[in-house]
Short mmCIF file of C-alpha atoms and ligand atoms in Angstrom, two decimals:
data_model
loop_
_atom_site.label_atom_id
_atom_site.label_comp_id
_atom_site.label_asym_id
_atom_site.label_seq_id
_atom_site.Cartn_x
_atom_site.Cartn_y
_atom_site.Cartn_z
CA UNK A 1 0.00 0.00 0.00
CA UNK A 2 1.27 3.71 -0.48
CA UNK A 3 2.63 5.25 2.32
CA UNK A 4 1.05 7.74 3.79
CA UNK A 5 3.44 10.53 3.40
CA UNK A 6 5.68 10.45 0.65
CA UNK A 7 7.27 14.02 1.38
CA UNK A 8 8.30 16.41 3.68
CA UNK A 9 8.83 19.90 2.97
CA UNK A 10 10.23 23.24 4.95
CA UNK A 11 10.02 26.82 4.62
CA UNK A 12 11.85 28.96 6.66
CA UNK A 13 11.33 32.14 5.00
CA UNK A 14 7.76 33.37 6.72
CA UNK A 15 6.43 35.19 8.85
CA UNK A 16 3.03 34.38 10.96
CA UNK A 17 0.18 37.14 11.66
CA UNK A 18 -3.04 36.98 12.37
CA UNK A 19 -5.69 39.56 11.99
CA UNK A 20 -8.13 39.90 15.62
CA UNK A 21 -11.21 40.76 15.20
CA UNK A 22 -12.55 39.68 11.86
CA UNK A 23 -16.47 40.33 12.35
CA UNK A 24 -18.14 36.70 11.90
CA UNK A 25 -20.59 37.56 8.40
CA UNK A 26 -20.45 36.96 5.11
CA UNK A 27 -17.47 39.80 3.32
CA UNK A 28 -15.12 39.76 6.06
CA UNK A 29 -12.83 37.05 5.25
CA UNK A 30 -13.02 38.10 1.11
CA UNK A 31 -12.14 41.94 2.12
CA UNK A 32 -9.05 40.93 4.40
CA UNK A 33 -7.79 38.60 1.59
CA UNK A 34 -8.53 40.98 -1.21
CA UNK A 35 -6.50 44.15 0.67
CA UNK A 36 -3.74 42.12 0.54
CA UNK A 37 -3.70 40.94 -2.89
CA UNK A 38 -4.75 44.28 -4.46
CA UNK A 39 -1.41 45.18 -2.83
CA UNK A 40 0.03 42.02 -4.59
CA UNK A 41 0.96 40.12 -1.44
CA UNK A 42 0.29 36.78 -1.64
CA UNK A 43 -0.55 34.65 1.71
CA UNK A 44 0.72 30.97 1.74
CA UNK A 45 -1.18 29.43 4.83
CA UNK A 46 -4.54 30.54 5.83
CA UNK A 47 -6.51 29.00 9.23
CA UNK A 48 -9.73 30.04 10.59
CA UNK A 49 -10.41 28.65 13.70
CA UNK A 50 -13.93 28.87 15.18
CA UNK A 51 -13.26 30.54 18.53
CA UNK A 52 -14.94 34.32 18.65
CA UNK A 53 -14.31 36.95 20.36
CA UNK A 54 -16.64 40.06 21.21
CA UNK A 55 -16.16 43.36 19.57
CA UNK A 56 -17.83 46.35 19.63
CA UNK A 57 -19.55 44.95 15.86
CA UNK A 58 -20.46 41.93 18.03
CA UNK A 59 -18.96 38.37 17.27
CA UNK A 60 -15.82 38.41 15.32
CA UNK A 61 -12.92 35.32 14.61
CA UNK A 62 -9.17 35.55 14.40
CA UNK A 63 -8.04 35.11 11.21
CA UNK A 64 -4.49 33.62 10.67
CA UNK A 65 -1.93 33.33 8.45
CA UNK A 66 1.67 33.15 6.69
CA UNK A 67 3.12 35.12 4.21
CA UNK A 68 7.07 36.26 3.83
CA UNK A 69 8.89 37.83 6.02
CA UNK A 70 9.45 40.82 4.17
CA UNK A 71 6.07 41.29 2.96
CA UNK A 72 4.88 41.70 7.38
CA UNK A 73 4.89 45.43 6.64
CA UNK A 74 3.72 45.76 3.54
CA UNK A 75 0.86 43.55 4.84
CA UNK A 76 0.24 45.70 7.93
CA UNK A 77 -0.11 48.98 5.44
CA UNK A 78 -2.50 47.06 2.86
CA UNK A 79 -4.93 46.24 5.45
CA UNK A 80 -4.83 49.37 7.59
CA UNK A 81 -8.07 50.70 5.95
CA UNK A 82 -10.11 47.90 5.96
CA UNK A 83 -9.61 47.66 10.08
CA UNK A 84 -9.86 51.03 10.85
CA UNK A 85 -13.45 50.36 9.85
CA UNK A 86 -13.54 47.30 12.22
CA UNK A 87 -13.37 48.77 15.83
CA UNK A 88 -11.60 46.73 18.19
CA UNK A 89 -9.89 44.71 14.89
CA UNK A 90 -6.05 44.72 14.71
CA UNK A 91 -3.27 43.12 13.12
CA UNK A 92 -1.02 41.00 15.35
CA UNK A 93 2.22 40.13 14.04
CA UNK A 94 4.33 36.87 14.83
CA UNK A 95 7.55 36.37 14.47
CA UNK A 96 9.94 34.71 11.94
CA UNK A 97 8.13 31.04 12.08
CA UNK A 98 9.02 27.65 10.14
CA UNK A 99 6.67 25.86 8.27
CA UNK A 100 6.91 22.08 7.53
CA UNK A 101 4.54 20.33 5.57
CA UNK A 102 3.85 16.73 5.00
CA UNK A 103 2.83 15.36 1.99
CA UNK A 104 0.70 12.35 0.85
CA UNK A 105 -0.72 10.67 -1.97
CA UNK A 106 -4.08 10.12 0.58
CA UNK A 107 -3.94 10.13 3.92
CA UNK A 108 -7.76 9.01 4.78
CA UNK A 109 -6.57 8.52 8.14
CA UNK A 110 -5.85 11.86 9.23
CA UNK A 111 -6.25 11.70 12.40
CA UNK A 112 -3.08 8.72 12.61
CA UNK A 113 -0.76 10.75 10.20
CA UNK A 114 -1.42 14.17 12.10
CA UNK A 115 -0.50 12.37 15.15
CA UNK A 116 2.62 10.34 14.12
CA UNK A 117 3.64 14.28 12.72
CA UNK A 118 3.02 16.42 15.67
CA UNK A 119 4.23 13.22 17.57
CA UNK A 120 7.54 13.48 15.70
CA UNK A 121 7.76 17.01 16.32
CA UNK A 122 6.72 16.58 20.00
CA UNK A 123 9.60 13.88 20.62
CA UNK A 124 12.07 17.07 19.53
CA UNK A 125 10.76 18.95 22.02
CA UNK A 126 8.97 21.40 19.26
CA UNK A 127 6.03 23.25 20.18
CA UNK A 128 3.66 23.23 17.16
CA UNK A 129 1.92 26.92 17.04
CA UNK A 130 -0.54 26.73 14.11
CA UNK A 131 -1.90 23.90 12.10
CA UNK A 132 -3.69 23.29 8.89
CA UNK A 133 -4.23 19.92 7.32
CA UNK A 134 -5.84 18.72 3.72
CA UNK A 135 -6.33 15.34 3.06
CA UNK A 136 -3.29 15.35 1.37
CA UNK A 137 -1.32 17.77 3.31
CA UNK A 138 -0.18 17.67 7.17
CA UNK A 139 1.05 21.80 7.59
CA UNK A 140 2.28 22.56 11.19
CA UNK A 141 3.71 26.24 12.00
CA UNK A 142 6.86 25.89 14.17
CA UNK A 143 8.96 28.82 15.62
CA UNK A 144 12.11 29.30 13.22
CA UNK A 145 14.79 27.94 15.15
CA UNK A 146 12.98 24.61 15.41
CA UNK A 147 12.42 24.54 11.51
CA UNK A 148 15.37 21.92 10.41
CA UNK A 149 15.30 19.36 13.43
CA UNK A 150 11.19 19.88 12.96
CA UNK A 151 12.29 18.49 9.17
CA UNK A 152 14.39 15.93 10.50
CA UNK A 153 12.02 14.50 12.95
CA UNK A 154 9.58 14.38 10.48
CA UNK A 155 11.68 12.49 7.95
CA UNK A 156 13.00 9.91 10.29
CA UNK A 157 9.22 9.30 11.93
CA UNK A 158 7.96 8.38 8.38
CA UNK A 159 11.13 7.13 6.92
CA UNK A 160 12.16 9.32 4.42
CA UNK A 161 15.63 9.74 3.45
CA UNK A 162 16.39 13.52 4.40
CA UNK B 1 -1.89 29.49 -18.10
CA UNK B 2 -3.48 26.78 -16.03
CA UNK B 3 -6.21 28.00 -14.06
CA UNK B 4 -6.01 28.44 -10.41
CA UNK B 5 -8.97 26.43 -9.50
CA UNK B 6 -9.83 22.85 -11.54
CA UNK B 7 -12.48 21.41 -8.89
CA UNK B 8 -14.63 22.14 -5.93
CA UNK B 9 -15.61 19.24 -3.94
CA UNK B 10 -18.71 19.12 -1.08
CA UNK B 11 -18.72 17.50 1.47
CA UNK B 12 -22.23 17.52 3.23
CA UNK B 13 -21.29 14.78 6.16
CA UNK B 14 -19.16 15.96 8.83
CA UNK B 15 -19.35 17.69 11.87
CA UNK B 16 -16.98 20.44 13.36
CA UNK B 17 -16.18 20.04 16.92
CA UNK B 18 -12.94 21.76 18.80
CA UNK B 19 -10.57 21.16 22.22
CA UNK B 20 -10.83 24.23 23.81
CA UNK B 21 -7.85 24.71 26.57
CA UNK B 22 -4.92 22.15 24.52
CA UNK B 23 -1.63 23.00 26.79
CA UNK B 24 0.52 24.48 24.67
CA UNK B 25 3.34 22.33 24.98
CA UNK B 26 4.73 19.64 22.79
CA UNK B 27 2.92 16.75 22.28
CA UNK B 28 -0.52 17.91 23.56
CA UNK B 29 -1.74 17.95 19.85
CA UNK B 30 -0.23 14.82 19.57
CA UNK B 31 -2.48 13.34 22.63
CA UNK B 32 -5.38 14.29 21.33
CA UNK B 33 -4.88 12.76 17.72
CA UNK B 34 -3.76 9.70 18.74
CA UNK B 35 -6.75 9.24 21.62
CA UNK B 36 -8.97 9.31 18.50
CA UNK B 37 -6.57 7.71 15.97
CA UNK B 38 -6.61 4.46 18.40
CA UNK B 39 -10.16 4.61 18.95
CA UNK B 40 -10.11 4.73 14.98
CA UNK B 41 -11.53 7.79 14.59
CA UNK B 42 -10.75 8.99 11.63
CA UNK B 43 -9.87 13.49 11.62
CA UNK B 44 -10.81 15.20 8.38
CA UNK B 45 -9.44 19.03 8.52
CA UNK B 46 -7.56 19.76 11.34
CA UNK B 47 -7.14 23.83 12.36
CA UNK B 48 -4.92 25.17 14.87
CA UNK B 49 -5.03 28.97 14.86
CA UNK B 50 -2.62 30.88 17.03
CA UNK B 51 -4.92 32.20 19.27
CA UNK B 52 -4.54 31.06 23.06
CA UNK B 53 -6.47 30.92 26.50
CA UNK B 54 -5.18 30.82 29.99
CA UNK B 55 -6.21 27.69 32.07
CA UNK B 56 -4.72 26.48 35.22
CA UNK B 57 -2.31 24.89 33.58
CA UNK B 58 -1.05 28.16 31.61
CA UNK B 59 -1.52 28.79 27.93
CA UNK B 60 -3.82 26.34 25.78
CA UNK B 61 -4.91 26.63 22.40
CA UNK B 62 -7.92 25.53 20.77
CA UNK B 63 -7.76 22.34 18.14
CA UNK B 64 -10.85 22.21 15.76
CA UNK B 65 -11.50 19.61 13.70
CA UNK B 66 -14.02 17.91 10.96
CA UNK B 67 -15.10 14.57 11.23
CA UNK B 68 -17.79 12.16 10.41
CA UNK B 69 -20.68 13.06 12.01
CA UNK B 70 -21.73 9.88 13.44
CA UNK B 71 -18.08 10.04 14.97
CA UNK B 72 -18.66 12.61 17.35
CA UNK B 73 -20.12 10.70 20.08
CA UNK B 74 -17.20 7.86 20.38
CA UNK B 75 -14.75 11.15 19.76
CA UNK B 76 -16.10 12.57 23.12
CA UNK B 77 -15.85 9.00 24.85
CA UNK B 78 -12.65 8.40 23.21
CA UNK B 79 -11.33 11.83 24.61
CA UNK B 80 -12.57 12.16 27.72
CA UNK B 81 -9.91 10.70 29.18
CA UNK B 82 -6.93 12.84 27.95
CA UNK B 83 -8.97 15.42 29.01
CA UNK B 84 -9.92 15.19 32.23
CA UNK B 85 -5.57 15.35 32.52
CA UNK B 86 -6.11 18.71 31.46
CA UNK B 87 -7.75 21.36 33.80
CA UNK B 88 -9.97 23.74 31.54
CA UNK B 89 -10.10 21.29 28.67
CA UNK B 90 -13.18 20.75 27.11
CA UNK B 91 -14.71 19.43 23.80
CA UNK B 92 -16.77 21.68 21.97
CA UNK B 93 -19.32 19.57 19.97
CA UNK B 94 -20.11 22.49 16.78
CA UNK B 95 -23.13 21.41 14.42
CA UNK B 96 -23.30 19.48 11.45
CA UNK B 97 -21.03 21.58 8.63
CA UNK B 98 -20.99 21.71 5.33
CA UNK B 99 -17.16 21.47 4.28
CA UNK B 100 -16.28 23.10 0.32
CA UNK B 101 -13.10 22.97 -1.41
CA UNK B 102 -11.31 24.55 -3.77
CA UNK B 103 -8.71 22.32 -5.19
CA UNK B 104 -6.08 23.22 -7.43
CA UNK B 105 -2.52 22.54 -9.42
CA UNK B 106 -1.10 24.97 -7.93
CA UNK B 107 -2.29 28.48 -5.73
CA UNK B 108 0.76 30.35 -5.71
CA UNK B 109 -1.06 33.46 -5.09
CA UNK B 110 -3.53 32.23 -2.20
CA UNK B 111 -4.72 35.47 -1.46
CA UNK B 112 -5.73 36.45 -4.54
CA UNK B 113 -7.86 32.58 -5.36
CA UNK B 114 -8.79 32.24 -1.43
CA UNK B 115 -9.88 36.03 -1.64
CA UNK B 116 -11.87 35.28 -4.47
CA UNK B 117 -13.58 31.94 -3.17
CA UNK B 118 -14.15 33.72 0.28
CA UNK B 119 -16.14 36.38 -2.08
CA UNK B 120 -18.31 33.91 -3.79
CA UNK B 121 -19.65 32.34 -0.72
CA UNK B 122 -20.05 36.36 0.49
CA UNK B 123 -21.83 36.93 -2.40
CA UNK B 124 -24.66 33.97 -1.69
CA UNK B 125 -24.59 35.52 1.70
CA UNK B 126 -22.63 32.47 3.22
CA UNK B 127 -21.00 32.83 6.10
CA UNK B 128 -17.63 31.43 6.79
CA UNK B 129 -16.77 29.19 9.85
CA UNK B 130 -13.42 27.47 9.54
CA UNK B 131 -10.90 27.85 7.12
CA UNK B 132 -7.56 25.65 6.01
CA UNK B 133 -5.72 26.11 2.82
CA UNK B 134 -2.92 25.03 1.75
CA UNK B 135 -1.03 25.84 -2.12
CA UNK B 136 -3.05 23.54 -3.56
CA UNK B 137 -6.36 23.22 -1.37
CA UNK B 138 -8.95 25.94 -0.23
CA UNK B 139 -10.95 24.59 2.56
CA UNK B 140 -13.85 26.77 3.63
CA UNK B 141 -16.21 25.21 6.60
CA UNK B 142 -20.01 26.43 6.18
CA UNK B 143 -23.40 25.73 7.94
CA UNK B 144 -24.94 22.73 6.81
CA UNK B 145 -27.92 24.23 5.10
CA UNK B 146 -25.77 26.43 3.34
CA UNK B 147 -23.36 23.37 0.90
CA UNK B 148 -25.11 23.36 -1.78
CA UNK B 149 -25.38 26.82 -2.40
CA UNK B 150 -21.72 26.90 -1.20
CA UNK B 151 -20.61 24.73 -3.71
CA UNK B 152 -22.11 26.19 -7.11
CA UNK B 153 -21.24 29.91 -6.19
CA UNK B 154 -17.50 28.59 -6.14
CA UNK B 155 -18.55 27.06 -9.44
CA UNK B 156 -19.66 29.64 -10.80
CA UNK B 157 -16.86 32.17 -9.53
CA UNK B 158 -14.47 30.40 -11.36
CA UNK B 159 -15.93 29.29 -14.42
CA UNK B 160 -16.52 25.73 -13.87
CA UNK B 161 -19.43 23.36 -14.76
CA UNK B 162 -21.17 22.39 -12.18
C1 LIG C 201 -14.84 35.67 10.10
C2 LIG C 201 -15.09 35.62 8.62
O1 LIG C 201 -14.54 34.42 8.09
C3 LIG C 201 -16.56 35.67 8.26
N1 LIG C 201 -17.28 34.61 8.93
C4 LIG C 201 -16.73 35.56 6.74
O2 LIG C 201 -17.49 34.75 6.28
O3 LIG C 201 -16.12 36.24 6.00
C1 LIG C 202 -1.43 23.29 21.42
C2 LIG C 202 -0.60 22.17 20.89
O1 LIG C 202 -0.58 22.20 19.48
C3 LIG C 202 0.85 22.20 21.40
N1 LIG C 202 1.46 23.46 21.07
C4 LIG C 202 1.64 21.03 20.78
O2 LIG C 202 2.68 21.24 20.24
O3 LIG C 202 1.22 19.92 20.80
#
């Protein structure tokens, strides 16, 4: 049978940041991601969770994400507009961040990949930050300095050569 | 040029549910897959954001997930355990979902496709619960009732038969 991952891969050139304060109905979502690609920035991860917080527009989500480094400002400048019409929205930058991805051919079992992964990265002592999966695709956000032994770890739990 | 988007799939049979209050240390992700990966419970979409709570045992994040919905009973049973470790940590059952995506060869400018799926569903006055992407896979988590509708505006935003 295929394995379930077949590759691993890292990025070490992002930058994590999350926007606070997203109001929770239909536009909100479409208008952050189209400030920053009228401004030609292009986002590479993008997670929604479902916890809300209040705002003065009522209930609104954190919306997170990962573009490069050097596009952080750029990115803080393109959406200024849009959330000064959002009271209590902000932009909250993270810092330089690793991403490694797993990839599969399927991986119907999700739930027993995503756990040998973060398993992996757990037995390294990583702390996983932010985490999107696809049925295909294992992505866990890890702070920079953790980004090549977070590769390693990964390629040795699934036994890749790396 | 190939286009960004070649196929949306729906999927009309999962529920959302989340673990509020998941220490933020290593390997507390990794519990909680592998409680329901041995209790062969199969996780669809797994999200992560980076937003964190205080509980007594310091900062936790939340871990949402899709899965079957006639999983979500055992997934409680089959977690309960792990989490009663955890002071503060609690399942939080969500509804049944709706679960679109936006699959592609290649998304190199997310913003710009996610921006423009996240419109379509704004446009048929969907709102937007979870999201996950990845370069090559838009996930967008929607009310039940609203999949259908979900799943042609996408369609129709970019051009495909359906
Ligand atoms: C929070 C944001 O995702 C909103 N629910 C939307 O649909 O755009
Ligand atoms: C919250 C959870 O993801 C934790 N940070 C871990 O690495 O397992």
């Amino acid at each position: 049978s295929s394995p379930a991952v077949r590759g691993v891969a890292l990025d070490c050139g992002q930058a994590q940041a999350s926007v606070h304060g997203v109001p929770d109905w239909p536009g909100a979502a479409a208008a952050v991601c189209r400030a920053l690609s009228d401004d030609n920035i292009s986002l590479d991860t993008i997670v929604q969770s479902e916890c809300t917080r209040q705002t003065p527009l009522g209930a609104a989500r954190d919306l997170a994400f990962t573009l490069p480094r050097q596009a952080l400002e750029q990115a803080r400048q393109a959406l200024a507009p849009l959330l000064q019409q959002w009271p209590g929205a902000e932009l909250i930058p993270g810092g330089p961040i690793a991403r490694v991805s797993a990839v599969g051919a399927g991986m119907p079992c999700t739930a027993g990949t995503a756990g040998r992964m973060f398993r992996a990265l757990a037995d390294a002592g990583i702390n996983i930050a932010m985490i999107a999966t696809s049925e295909i695709r294992i992505s866990c956000v890890v702070a920079q300095e953790d980004g090549e032994a977070a590769l390693r770890a990964v390629h040795h739990s699934f036994n890749l050569a790396g």
